[in-house]
XYZ file of C-alpha atoms in Angstrom:
284
model
C 26.794 64.504 102.150
C 23.812 62.546 101.409
C 21.312 64.520 103.825
C 22.932 67.459 102.247
C 21.661 66.677 98.570
C 18.849 65.400 99.654
C 17.996 69.042 101.564
C 19.433 71.143 98.025
C 16.682 69.782 95.614
C 14.502 67.625 97.875
C 14.450 64.426 97.323
C 16.374 61.619 97.566
C 19.807 61.619 94.678
C 20.672 58.340 94.088
C 24.345 58.424 92.949
C 25.186 56.997 89.074
C 25.358 53.159 88.900
C 27.857 51.632 85.953
C 26.583 48.348 84.240
C 28.937 45.244 83.136
C 30.557 46.590 79.555
C 33.687 45.158 78.027
C 36.212 47.401 76.285
C 36.486 47.295 72.823
C 38.182 48.256 69.530
C 40.059 51.625 69.981
C 37.841 54.519 68.434
C 40.240 57.535 68.598
C 43.585 57.608 68.530
C 46.209 60.254 69.552
C 50.169 59.976 68.513
C 52.642 62.211 68.819
C 49.579 64.979 68.472
C 50.749 68.636 68.578
C 49.094 72.132 68.244
C 50.466 75.168 67.567
C 48.803 78.483 68.796
C 49.452 82.068 68.594
C 52.914 83.035 68.371
C 54.590 80.059 67.885
C 53.138 78.730 71.132
C 52.880 75.213 71.473
C 49.119 73.693 73.011
C 50.078 70.441 73.041
C 52.799 69.016 72.650
C 53.119 65.442 71.279
C 49.768 63.707 72.436
C 49.835 60.326 73.075
C 46.088 58.977 73.849
C 43.640 56.008 72.761
C 39.717 55.954 73.752
C 38.014 51.766 72.927
C 34.311 51.616 72.495
C 33.100 51.081 75.763
C 35.518 52.552 78.106
C 35.822 56.216 79.684
C 38.843 57.825 79.787
C 39.150 61.037 82.297
C 41.414 63.775 81.633
C 42.010 65.847 84.381
C 43.880 69.178 85.042
C 44.479 72.395 86.126
C 42.261 74.629 83.768
C 44.216 76.416 80.891
C 46.881 73.256 80.469
C 46.100 72.395 77.176
C 42.285 70.912 77.876
C 40.180 73.176 75.405
C 42.993 73.034 72.923
C 42.337 68.774 73.272
C 38.878 69.544 73.054
C 38.809 71.836 69.875
C 41.305 68.929 67.856
C 38.731 66.327 68.549
C 35.907 68.104 67.393
C 37.476 69.622 64.344
C 38.509 73.090 65.354
C 42.091 72.710 65.560
C 44.350 71.618 62.978
C 47.406 69.011 63.700
C 50.827 70.355 63.214
C 52.475 67.713 63.415
C 51.689 63.965 64.322
C 48.312 61.860 64.132
C 44.904 61.386 64.320
C 42.553 58.815 63.825
C 38.593 58.184 64.765
C 37.603 54.902 63.797
C 41.032 54.261 61.211
C 40.655 57.159 59.391
C 42.252 60.656 59.526
C 39.394 63.695 59.280
C 39.840 66.692 57.919
C 40.080 69.813 60.653
C 36.525 70.904 59.532
C 33.697 70.861 62.266
C 31.441 69.284 59.699
C 33.523 66.553 58.876
C 33.140 65.208 62.725
C 29.964 65.605 62.739
C 28.534 63.878 59.702
C 31.285 60.989 61.291
C 28.856 61.223 64.379
C 30.749 62.518 67.206
C 28.894 63.889 69.437
C 30.324 67.110 71.585
C 29.400 68.828 75.065
C 31.375 71.822 75.236
C 32.724 73.721 78.471
C 30.535 76.840 78.301
C 27.151 75.919 77.463
C 26.025 80.032 77.278
C 28.938 80.550 74.868
C 29.303 77.800 72.624
C 26.852 74.904 73.877
C 23.751 76.471 72.602
C 22.340 80.430 71.203
C 20.381 81.741 73.887
C 18.278 83.895 71.900
C 17.214 80.799 69.808
C 13.997 79.088 70.624
C 14.992 75.441 72.130
C 13.844 73.373 69.232
C 16.221 75.191 66.403
C 19.266 74.472 69.545
C 17.960 70.442 69.276
C 19.627 70.657 65.948
C 21.808 73.434 66.220
C 24.776 71.632 64.826
C 23.564 69.087 62.496
C 20.497 71.322 60.545
C 22.083 70.456 57.043
C 21.544 66.604 57.399
C 18.673 65.265 55.121
C 16.941 64.515 58.428
C 16.070 67.970 58.608
C 16.528 69.386 55.605
C 15.975 68.939 51.819
C 17.384 71.136 48.837
C 18.570 73.750 51.073
C 15.108 74.090 53.100
C 14.481 73.747 56.476
C 12.066 70.365 58.082
C 10.395 71.943 60.496
C 7.958 69.737 61.576
C 10.772 67.262 61.823
C 13.041 68.780 63.452
C 10.675 70.286 66.265
C 9.547 66.688 66.504
C 12.804 65.670 67.486
C 13.639 68.358 69.898
C 9.964 67.154 71.262
C 11.951 63.973 71.775
C 14.656 64.665 73.045
C 12.597 66.960 76.171
C 11.041 63.801 76.748
C 14.301 61.733 76.883
C 16.316 63.485 78.352
C 13.608 65.216 81.207
C 14.275 68.548 79.958
C 12.153 71.020 82.018
C 11.358 74.740 82.339
C 8.897 74.713 78.943
C 6.042 74.494 80.273
C 4.833 78.220 79.911
C 6.495 78.297 75.846
C 6.777 74.824 74.765
C 9.127 73.763 72.132
C 9.386 77.947 71.353
C 11.059 78.786 74.634
C 14.052 80.215 74.498
C 16.871 78.668 75.317
C 18.311 80.874 77.323
C 15.730 80.888 80.259
C 16.231 77.334 80.579
C 18.519 76.621 84.019
C 21.725 75.692 83.907
C 20.538 71.623 84.536
C 17.963 72.025 81.544
C 20.407 73.381 79.345
C 22.864 71.089 79.838
C 20.734 68.495 79.871
C 19.361 69.997 76.133
C 23.108 69.942 74.775
C 23.900 66.242 76.422
C 20.405 64.852 74.583
C 21.249 66.556 71.237
C 24.739 64.789 71.369
C 23.845 61.337 72.903
C 20.829 61.336 70.708
C 22.485 62.852 67.027
C 22.518 59.102 65.333
C 18.957 58.706 66.365
C 18.704 55.316 68.027
C 22.279 54.279 67.186
C 24.966 55.671 70.444
C 27.699 58.011 69.022
C 30.867 55.963 68.385
C 32.994 58.769 70.270
C 31.589 61.451 73.144
C 34.031 64.147 74.134
C 32.207 66.121 76.935
C 34.017 69.265 78.408
C 33.425 69.834 81.926
C 30.078 67.674 82.408
C 28.915 68.982 85.004
C 29.890 73.339 85.986
C 27.168 75.119 87.684
C 25.000 72.153 88.527
C 22.671 70.859 91.091
C 23.147 67.273 92.739
C 20.367 66.332 91.219
C 21.359 67.475 87.850
C 25.372 66.066 87.820
C 23.760 62.386 88.806
C 21.917 62.269 85.766
C 24.451 63.899 83.825
C 26.702 61.002 84.900
C 24.709 57.895 84.307
C 23.580 59.688 80.789
C 27.294 58.999 80.252
C 28.036 55.482 81.982
C 24.964 53.947 80.172
C 26.259 55.427 76.850
C 29.503 53.957 77.360
C 27.846 50.558 78.437
C 25.784 50.679 74.586
C 29.387 50.976 73.040
C 30.322 54.314 72.795
C 33.939 55.399 73.323
C 34.064 58.563 76.375
C 36.254 61.423 76.603
C 35.512 63.616 79.640
C 37.219 66.933 80.586
C 37.090 67.779 83.970
C 38.599 69.518 87.013
C 36.635 67.644 89.360
C 38.475 64.573 90.877
C 35.835 63.581 92.697
C 34.278 63.232 89.409
C 37.226 62.063 87.489
C 37.639 59.152 90.095
C 33.890 57.944 90.173
C 33.647 58.263 86.083
C 36.843 56.900 84.634
C 37.911 53.613 83.602
C 41.509 55.340 82.729
C 42.869 58.732 83.441
C 45.547 60.605 82.400
C 46.481 64.083 83.505
C 47.456 67.297 81.255
C 49.909 69.815 82.796
C 51.707 71.771 80.095
C 50.294 70.717 76.702
C 51.511 67.423 78.245
C 49.278 64.291 78.670
C 50.911 61.346 81.038
C 50.208 57.769 79.870
C 45.828 57.140 80.494
C 46.023 54.081 83.694
C 43.725 52.552 85.171
C 41.365 54.136 87.920
C 42.611 51.742 90.477
C 45.957 53.174 89.583
C 45.848 56.834 91.028
C 45.090 58.204 94.277
C 44.379 62.244 94.733
C 48.051 62.174 96.333
C 48.959 61.076 92.656
C 46.985 62.939 90.803
C 47.600 66.781 92.344
C 51.569 65.539 92.076
C 50.947 64.991 88.124
C 48.734 67.991 87.928
C 51.931 70.065 88.856
C 53.621 68.078 86.924
C 55.128 65.131 88.100
C 55.281 62.302 86.144
C 53.777 59.374 87.376
C 55.514 55.913 87.488
C 54.707 53.833 84.540
C 51.255 51.865 85.378
C 50.980 48.024 85.584
C 48.312 47.276 82.377
C-alpha cells in the first residue's frame, strides 16, 4: 500500500501521527435531539452525543442515514423539533450566522456545491462565511486588502497550489479537488486567527482526494484536536474512522449508537451497527 501511494503522488507519503492530548470539558452536547424532515419524517431520532475539547469523535454509517441532518443541525441549518443542543454550554438559535459568530468551523460534504462558489476568485472564497465580521468589513463596506491578505496567508499556511497563473484571483473551480479541500479546511481552521476553533464539524473530509492530500487533511485535523479543539468527523470510510477517532458512534435510520472508544470497535462490529444491530454497552 505504501509503495502504491508513493507511485501515485511521486513522493513518500507519511501517515498522519497523533500527538499526546488530554480530553477537556464538553463542547458539544446533544440530548434526545430530534429533527423533522418533509412530511413529518424524522431525520434524527433521539440523538445523544457529547464531544469534548481535545478529542476527535467519528460518526460512521451508510450514506443517507441521517449524517447530513446531523451536520446541518450542528451548523444552524436545521432546527430541533425535540431535545437539547448546547455548544460551549449555550443553546444557539437555529441560524448559521449564530454558529459562525460562535467560532464554530465547518467543512461540508460537497466541496463544490456547498464548500465554495466555484466562479468566485480564491480570495473571496477564503472569507466566504465570515466576510461580515469586523476584520473584513466596516459599515457594510468590504475591506478587500484585509481579505486578500487573509487569503494569501491561507494559501501559504495550508499549501494551496494551482494559483501560479492567476494568484489570489484564480477562479476557485479551477483548483484540483485536493487544493480546493485545503482551501476549505484552512478557511475553517483559521476562522479565529491563530486560535483554534472550539468545535469543528467535518463531513466526508477526504472524498475524491489522492493519498497525499488525505494524509495532509488527517494531520491538520489531529493537530487541531491536539491544540484543544473538539472535532466531529462524519465519514463513510471505515479506515479513516478507525485511524482518526478517539471514540466512534454509528448512525442508522436517524439513530446513533453510544460513542465508544475506538479500541472497543472492530470492522465487523461497525458493520453490524451500520446494519442496525445495537452494539453492546461500552466499558468506558
